[in-house]
Amino acid sequence: LVLLSVICCPQNYPLYIRSVPTENELKFHYTVHTSLDVVDEKISAMGKALVDQRELYLGLLYPTEDYKVYGYVTNSKVKFVMVVDSSNTALRDNEIRSMFRKLHNSYTDIMCNPFYNPGDRIHSRAFDNMVNSMMMQVC
Amino acid sequence: MRGGGSSSSAEPGCKMEGLTLSEAEQRYYCDLFSYCDTESTKKVASNGRVLELFRAAQLPNDVVMQIMELCGATRLGYFGRSQFYIALKLVAVAQSGLPLRVESLNTVKDLPLPRFVVSKNEQESRHTALYSSDADNPASYSGVIPPPPGRIQVKKGSVSHDAVQQRTSTDQQESTSPVVSPQQSPPTSPHTWRKHNRHPSGGNNERPLAGPGPFWAPFSEAQPGSSTSSDPIWSGHSPPPHQENWVSFADTPPTSAILAMHPASVQDQTTVRTVASAATTNEIRRQSSSYDDPWKITDEQRQYYVNQFKTIQPDLNGFIPGSAAKEFFTKSKLPILELSHIWELSDFDKDGALTLDEFCAAFHLVVARKNGYDLPEKLPESLMPKLIDLEDSTEVGEQTGEVGYSSSPAEAPPSKSPSMPSLNQTWPELNQSSEQWETFSERSSSSQTLTQFDSNIAPADPDTAIVHPVPIRMTPSKIHMQEMELKRTGSDHANPTSPLLVKPPDLSEENKMSSSVKFTAGNTVNGYSSSDSYASDPEQIGSTVTRQRSHSGTSPDNTAPPPPPPRPHPSHSRSSSLDMNRSFSVTPGQQQAGVVAYPPAVPPRPQPSQGAGPHVHRPVDAEGLIAHTSTSPQQIPEQPNFADFSQFEAFAVSGVNKEEEDEIEMHSEVLQVEKATDSASSLRVAKADGRVEDKAPANVPTSAGKGTTPLAPPPKPIRRRLKSEDELRPEAEEHTQKTGVIAAVLASQPSIPRSVGKDKKAIQASIRRNKETNTVLARLNSELQQQLKDVLEERISLEVQLEQLRPFSHL
């Protein structure tokens, strides 16, 4: 179900991309790229308020004919974007939220690793496993 | 030659390069080679021993010839190590009934060790059995080689043949020829080896086998407890000889820093152990270790890790922060990616810090990796922080899994050192550690049973993992404040901004008291005109005020030890008081009162006149404020502070001029307050920096004059008032009165017959301090303003950029 997961740093370049092998992956990459605009928009929209009050989960960024894009942003402006196949109607918002939460937790674990420099691509095996399992489970 | 057997089993054709031997094999072969290498020339001519050996293999002659031909000995005319090894392997192949092919060297799995039956040792036969897969009985070397197998037998009695076999096969598959690879390839049963090596029981020293030695050393160490004595061991008493064997191997490798096992091997020199025996031993050990978790940490290793941990973090129950650990492990020269992975594996509770167990696990993994073992995907059980089992007695099973690492990768390195000098060089620490290993191995006598390491540290408790300083909040307790004041005064003597401190100790004491009192008074203690010396030191006042305040519960926050940076917030009494605090160490609150004597401004009246202060304060307070206010507008010469304060609060205060005297007294009392106030007011009057400064000096003198005396007692209440302008407003009057009074008092310092002499000095000192504080505050103010401007500009520019960058609002 989850076609693509992307983690972007605050500077909007990707730290991690994991997609279900499929054709037209590039299209999804482009979609994510454009969705970053939406994310930024949402951030700035509520940015006026205190950061604490900002909801991390951004929800459906925008739907397209085939898929939906969900966004999530951390307090440090690290963005998680997920492209989900629209055909799956069973994937509820809660599930997406939980997936983002898992992503966030794993991302935090990576941050704890002193050998990881923020801004680097993420090469952690454990993280890969987690993302894989998460993406696969819904499929 | 040694390097001939590359770890890559992908080159079966390559004589040496492709020869992959299991650890047991390697050991065995090495032993054999050593045995045959009577001249220590590293070449074994087709001489007696070799032939004898081959004969002992009970192979038909033609097969032997074929073997010799295949391995290239006939070509070379002698048996180099690689040739020898190949020959041995071919012997094993032949003995297994497989066709002799070069390819079979590496492709045959589970090839038992070549058996050289001397027919004399049952043990050897048994050894063979033990080895099962690799079990050859080199022991049959007619006693030349004390049957290590026997030893193995004895030792490994418990080892199931299966284990051995497994191991062997594993070894064969995974391990590289001991000769060649110890350094190059991760020995399949490194851990076993390691385990054996762990025990470097002495005796092996003499074993000159250099090549596999290092590699084997680890193994020998792994051998439980066998390393007691070489010869006896060899005679098959016990496994230890094996270890020694191994040890001897390990001995040679100089460098492998990680595995100190070498030392053990070195000790093995004594025995004649043959390579075979060693090999067998190792194999057996390996095999036995296969039962064990190859990732087990042996005792020596554990000890070494602990020592290393101590170098970073002396408290064994503490944590090593991530950065320190990163530095440490970066020294190992492993690629960052691998280190990152190791970290992920070992940081069990994901807290960014390593407990002792986590550290040991990480270190272990690093060692293993350096020895060529692949990192596991999951943390091996034996490395789990909760419990690290160091026991490694029986099984030397290899971990066939990705764990190329034997639990004692450390051992491997030694053997690998020759081929991996870089390892040693790159990890100097490890080198040292290898020494440690060596020592350990030498010391360890009972390699059989490694201590069970029960560390029940609960790594999963993230709370414990997080070590961070707990901010200590200044408790708004008078006592505390006073203490702080005391401390501060004690320490801030040099602090110009803390006139209080500058004051003579007694004064400071008084100041503290008074100031604190005053300060609190400023906030809440209205009548609390403690005789705190109005500490000529603004800071003092500030601090005391702060403390006082906290005590009085007025401005607990302000009591923070470090005086808040002066904030040029004229209208913000509190902030200004903060600033004042900085200089006066007056609690912000007080300062807000504005009355808070600008630190410098506040004449250190309080101290000397503490006694007098109080009473003076009282009346003075009331009046002081007024006086202050009244004076302030006048730029009270005597007290700039007052001037400030009065400016703000003068409004509410009626002319207080009248009580000059009272003011003065109060002033002194209020000084503290006023100091805060002044500070506050000065701050508030940030714009009027000059004024402040004027005031300050003015205050200072006045305060100085007074400071020494009644400053302490100055109206605490005034200070409190000073705290917040708003709050103070209502109180301001009071304050102003007080300050006014104080100012008046200060002004009339001279008129006040308080220890004049002292006052003068104090006043002068406070003047100085106040001046300094003034300048500091002014500077700070300007800096902050500048910063504010910059930030605003930045913000504007960012906003503009954002607008520009946003192409469209929607996709």
Coordinates of N, CA and C in Angstrom, one line a residue, chain A residues 10-136:
Chain A
P10 N 15.4 19.4 6.8 CA 14.8 20.7 6.8 C 15.2 21.5 5.6
Q11 N 16.3 21.1 5.0 CA 16.6 21.9 3.7 C 16.0 21.2 2.5
N12 N 15.1 20.3 2.8 CA 14.3 19.8 1.7 C 15.1 18.9 0.8
Y13 N 16.2 18.3 1.2 CA 16.7 17.3 0.4 C 16.6 16.0 1.1
P14 N 16.4 14.9 0.4 CA 16.0 13.7 1.0 C 17.1 13.0 1.8
L15 N 16.8 12.5 2.9 CA 17.7 11.7 3.7 C 17.5 10.3 3.5
Y16 N 16.3 9.9 3.1 CA 16.0 8.5 3.0 C 14.8 8.3 2.0
I17 N 15.0 7.4 1.1 CA 13.9 7.1 0.2 C 13.7 5.6 0.1
R18 N 12.6 5.2 0.4 CA 12.3 3.8 0.2 C 11.0 3.6 -0.5
S19 N 11.1 2.9 -1.5 CA 9.8 2.7 -2.3 C 9.6 1.3 -2.6
V20 N 8.4 1.0 -2.8 CA 8.1 -0.4 -3.2 C 8.5 -0.4 -4.7
P21 N 9.2 -1.4 -5.1 CA 9.6 -1.4 -6.5 C 8.4 -1.4 -7.4
T22 N 8.4 -0.5 -8.2 CA 7.3 -0.4 -9.1 C 7.8 0.4 -10.3
E23 N 7.0 0.3 -11.3 CA 7.4 1.2 -12.4 C 7.1 2.6 -12.1
N24 N 7.6 3.4 -12.8 CA 7.3 4.8 -12.6 C 7.7 5.4 -11.2
E25 N 8.7 4.8 -10.7 CA 9.1 5.3 -9.4 C 9.4 6.8 -9.5
L26 N 9.9 7.2 -10.6 CA 10.3 8.6 -10.7 C 9.1 9.5 -10.6
K27 N 8.0 9.0 -11.0 CA 6.8 9.8 -10.9 C 6.5 10.1 -9.4
F28 N 6.7 9.0 -8.6 CA 6.5 9.2 -7.2 C 7.5 10.2 -6.6
H29 N 8.7 10.1 -7.1 CA 9.7 11.0 -6.5 C 9.3 12.4 -6.8
Y30 N 8.8 12.6 -8.0 CA 8.4 13.9 -8.4 C 7.2 14.4 -7.5
T31 N 6.3 13.5 -7.3 CA 5.2 13.8 -6.5 C 5.6 14.2 -5.1
V32 N 6.5 13.5 -4.6 CA 7.0 13.9 -3.2 C 7.6 15.2 -3.3
H33 N 8.4 15.4 -4.3 CA 9.0 16.7 -4.4 C 8.0 17.9 -4.4
T34 N 7.0 17.7 -5.1 CA 6.0 18.8 -5.2 C 5.3 18.8 -3.9
S35 N 5.1 17.7 -3.3 CA 4.3 17.7 -2.0 C 5.1 18.5 -0.9
L36 N 6.4 18.6 -1.1 CA 7.1 19.3 -0.1 C 6.6 20.8 0.0
D37 N 6.2 21.2 -1.2 CA 5.7 22.6 -1.2 C 4.5 22.7 -0.3
V38 N 3.7 21.7 -0.4 CA 2.5 21.7 0.4 C 2.8 21.6 1.9
V39 N 3.8 20.8 2.1 CA 4.2 20.7 3.5 C 4.7 22.0 4.1
D40 N 5.5 22.7 3.3 CA 6.0 24.0 3.7 C 4.9 24.9 3.9
E41 N 3.9 24.8 3.1 CA 2.8 25.7 3.2 C 2.1 25.4 4.5
K42 N 1.9 24.2 4.8 CA 1.2 23.9 6.0 C 2.0 24.3 7.2
I43 N 3.3 24.2 7.1 CA 4.1 24.5 8.2 C 4.0 26.0 8.5
S44 N 4.1 26.7 7.4 CA 4.1 28.2 7.6 C 2.8 28.6 8.1
A45 N 1.8 27.9 7.6 CA 0.4 28.4 8.0 C 0.2 28.3 9.4
M46 N 0.7 27.3 10.0 CA 0.5 27.2 11.5 C 1.8 27.6 12.2
G47 N 2.7 28.0 11.5 CA 3.9 28.4 12.1 C 3.8 29.6 13.0
K48 N 2.8 30.3 12.8 CA 2.6 31.5 13.6 C 2.4 31.1 15.0
A49 N 1.6 30.1 15.1 CA 1.4 29.6 16.5 C 2.6 29.0 17.1
L50 N 2.5 28.8 18.3 CA 3.7 28.2 19.0 C 4.0 26.8 18.3
V51 N 5.2 26.6 18.3 CA 5.6 25.3 17.7 C 5.0 24.1 18.4
D52 N 4.9 24.3 19.7 CA 4.4 23.2 20.4 C 3.0 22.8 20.0
Q53 N 2.3 23.8 19.6 CA 0.9 23.5 19.3 C 0.8 22.9 17.9
R54 N 1.9 23.0 17.2 CA 1.7 22.5 15.9 C 1.6 21.0 15.8
E55 N 0.7 20.6 15.0 CA 0.4 19.2 14.9 C 1.5 18.6 14.0
L56 N 2.0 17.6 14.4 CA 3.1 17.0 13.6 C 2.6 16.3 12.4
Y57 N 1.5 15.7 12.6 CA 0.9 15.0 11.5 C 0.2 16.0 10.6
L58 N 0.5 16.0 9.3 CA -0.1 16.9 8.5 C -1.3 16.4 7.7
G59 N -1.4 15.2 7.7 CA -2.6 14.6 7.0 C -2.4 14.5 5.5
L60 N -3.5 14.4 4.9 CA -3.4 14.2 3.5 C -3.0 15.5 2.8
L61 N -1.9 15.4 2.2 CA -1.4 16.6 1.5 C -2.2 16.9 0.3
Y62 N -2.3 15.9 -0.5 CA -3.3 16.1 -1.6 C -3.5 14.8 -2.3
P63 N -4.6 14.6 -2.7 CA -4.9 13.3 -3.4 C -4.7 13.4 -4.9
T64 N -4.3 12.4 -5.5 CA -4.3 12.4 -7.0 C -5.2 11.2 -7.4
E65 N -5.1 11.0 -8.6 CA -6.0 10.0 -9.1 C -5.7 8.6 -8.6
D66 N -4.4 8.4 -8.4 CA -4.0 7.0 -8.1 C -3.6 6.9 -6.6
Y67 N -3.2 7.9 -6.1 CA -2.6 7.8 -4.8 C -2.8 9.0 -4.0
K68 N -2.5 8.8 -2.7 CA -2.6 9.9 -1.8 C -1.2 10.2 -1.2
V69 N -1.0 11.4 -0.8 CA 0.2 11.7 -0.2 C 0.0 12.2 1.2
Y70 N 0.7 11.7 2.1 CA 0.5 12.1 3.5 C 1.8 12.7 4.0
G71 N 1.7 13.6 4.8 CA 2.9 14.3 5.3 C 2.9 14.3 6.8
Y72 N 4.1 14.5 7.3 CA 4.4 14.6 8.7 C 5.6 15.3 8.9
V73 N 5.6 16.2 9.8 CA 6.8 17.0 10.0 C 7.2 17.0 11.5
T74 N 8.4 17.0 11.8 CA 8.9 17.0 13.2 C 9.1 18.4 13.6
N75 N 9.4 18.5 14.8 CA 9.7 19.9 15.3 C 10.9 20.5 14.8
S76 N 11.8 19.6 14.3 CA 13.0 20.2 13.7 C 12.9 20.3 12.2
K77 N 11.7 20.3 11.7 CA 11.4 20.5 10.3 C 11.9 19.4 9.4
V78 N 12.0 18.3 10.0 CA 12.3 17.1 9.2 C 11.0 16.5 8.7
K79 N 10.9 16.3 7.5 CA 9.6 16.0 6.9 C 9.6 14.5 6.5
F80 N 8.5 13.9 6.8 CA 8.3 12.5 6.4 C 7.1 12.6 5.4
V81 N 7.3 12.0 4.3 CA 6.2 12.0 3.3 C 6.0 10.6 2.9
M82 N 4.7 10.3 2.8 CA 4.4 8.9 2.3 C 3.4 9.0 1.2
V83 N 3.7 8.2 0.3 CA 2.7 8.0 -0.9 C 2.0 6.7 -0.7
V84 N 0.8 6.8 -0.7 CA 0.0 5.6 -0.5 C -0.9 5.4 -1.7
D85 N -1.0 4.1 -2.0 CA -1.9 3.8 -3.1 C -3.4 4.1 -2.7
S86 N -4.0 4.7 -3.7 CA -5.4 5.1 -3.4 C -6.3 3.9 -3.4
S87 N -5.9 2.9 -4.0 CA -6.8 1.8 -4.1 C -7.1 1.2 -2.8
N88 N -6.3 1.4 -1.9 CA -6.5 0.8 -0.6 C -7.4 1.8 0.2
T89 N -8.6 1.4 0.4 CA -9.4 2.3 1.2 C -9.4 2.0 2.6
A90 N -8.9 0.8 2.9 CA -8.9 0.4 4.3 C -7.8 1.1 5.1
L91 N -7.0 1.8 4.4 CA -5.9 2.4 5.2 C -6.4 3.7 5.8
R92 N -6.7 3.6 7.0 CA -7.3 4.8 7.6 C -6.2 5.8 8.1
D93 N -6.8 6.9 8.4 CA -5.9 7.9 8.9 C -5.1 7.5 10.1
N94 N -5.7 6.8 11.0 CA -5.0 6.4 12.2 C -3.8 5.5 11.8
E95 N -4.0 4.7 10.9 CA -2.9 3.8 10.5 C -1.8 4.6 10.0
I96 N -2.1 5.6 9.2 CA -1.1 6.4 8.7 C -0.4 7.2 9.8
R97 N -1.1 7.6 10.7 CA -0.5 8.3 11.8 C 0.4 7.4 12.6
S98 N 0.0 6.2 12.8 CA 0.9 5.3 13.5 C 2.1 4.9 12.7
M99 N 2.0 4.9 11.4 CA 3.1 4.6 10.6 C 4.1 5.8 10.7
F100 N 3.6 7.0 10.7 CA 4.5 8.1 10.8 C 5.1 8.1 12.2
R101 N 4.4 7.7 13.2 CA 5.0 7.7 14.5 C 6.1 6.7 14.6
K102 N 5.9 5.6 14.0 CA 7.0 4.6 13.9 C 8.2 5.2 13.2
L103 N 7.9 5.8 12.1 CA 9.0 6.4 11.4 C 9.7 7.4 12.3
H104 N 9.0 8.2 12.9 CA 9.6 9.2 13.8 C 10.4 8.6 14.9
N105 N 9.9 7.6 15.5 CA 10.7 6.9 16.5 C 12.0 6.3 16.0
S106 N 11.8 5.7 14.8 CA 13.1 5.1 14.3 C 14.0 6.2 13.9
Y107 N 13.5 7.3 13.4 CA 14.4 8.4 13.1 C 15.1 8.9 14.3
T108 N 14.4 9.0 15.4 CA 15.0 9.4 16.6 C 16.1 8.5 17.0
D109 N 15.9 7.2 16.9 CA 16.9 6.3 17.2 C 18.1 6.5 16.4
I110 N 17.9 6.8 15.2 CA 19.1 7.0 14.3 C 19.8 8.2 14.8
M111 N 19.1 9.2 15.2 CA 19.7 10.4 15.7 C 20.6 10.2 16.9
C112 N 20.1 9.2 17.6 CA 20.9 8.9 18.9 C 22.3 8.3 18.5
N113 N 22.4 7.8 17.4 CA 23.6 7.2 17.0 C 24.7 8.3 16.8
P114 N 25.7 8.2 17.6 CA 26.7 9.3 17.4 C 27.4 9.3 16.1
F115 N 27.4 8.2 15.4 CA 28.0 8.1 14.2 C 27.2 8.7 13.0
Y116 N 26.0 9.0 13.3 CA 25.2 9.6 12.3 C 25.3 11.1 12.3
N117 N 25.6 11.7 11.3 CA 25.6 13.1 11.2 C 24.3 13.6 10.6
P118 N 23.7 14.4 11.3 CA 22.4 14.9 10.8 C 22.6 15.5 9.4
G119 N 21.8 15.1 8.5 CA 22.0 15.6 7.2 C 22.6 14.6 6.2
D120 N 23.0 13.5 6.8 CA 23.6 12.5 6.0 C 22.4 11.6 5.5
R121 N 22.7 10.9 4.4 CA 21.7 9.9 4.0 C 21.7 8.8 5.1
I122 N 20.6 8.2 5.2 CA 20.4 7.3 6.3 C 20.7 5.9 5.8
H123 N 21.7 5.2 6.3 CA 22.1 3.9 5.8 C 21.9 2.8 6.8
S124 N 21.1 3.1 7.8 CA 21.0 2.1 8.9 C 20.2 0.9 8.4
R125 N 20.8 -0.2 8.8 CA 20.1 -1.4 8.4 C 18.9 -1.6 9.2
A126 N 19.0 -1.3 10.5 CA 17.8 -1.5 11.3 C 16.7 -0.6 10.9
F127 N 17.0 0.6 10.5 CA 16.0 1.5 10.0 C 15.4 0.9 8.7
D128 N 16.2 0.4 7.9 CA 15.7 -0.2 6.6 C 14.7 -1.3 6.9
N129 N 15.1 -2.1 7.9 CA 14.2 -3.2 8.2 C 12.9 -2.7 8.7
M130 N 13.0 -1.7 9.5 CA 11.7 -1.2 10.1 C 10.9 -0.7 9.0
V131 N 11.5 0.1 8.2 CA 10.6 0.7 7.1 C 10.1 -0.3 6.2
N132 N 10.9 -1.3 5.9 CA 10.4 -2.3 5.0 C 9.2 -3.0 5.6
S133 N 9.4 -3.4 6.9 CA 8.3 -4.1 7.5 C 7.0 -3.3 7.6
M134 N 7.3 -2.0 7.8 CA 6.1 -1.2 7.9 C 5.4 -1.0 6.6
M135 N 6.2 -0.8 5.6 CA 5.6 -0.6 4.3 C 4.9 -1.9 3.7
M136 N 5.5 -3.0 4.1 CA 5.0 -4.2 3.6 C 3.8 -4.7 4.3

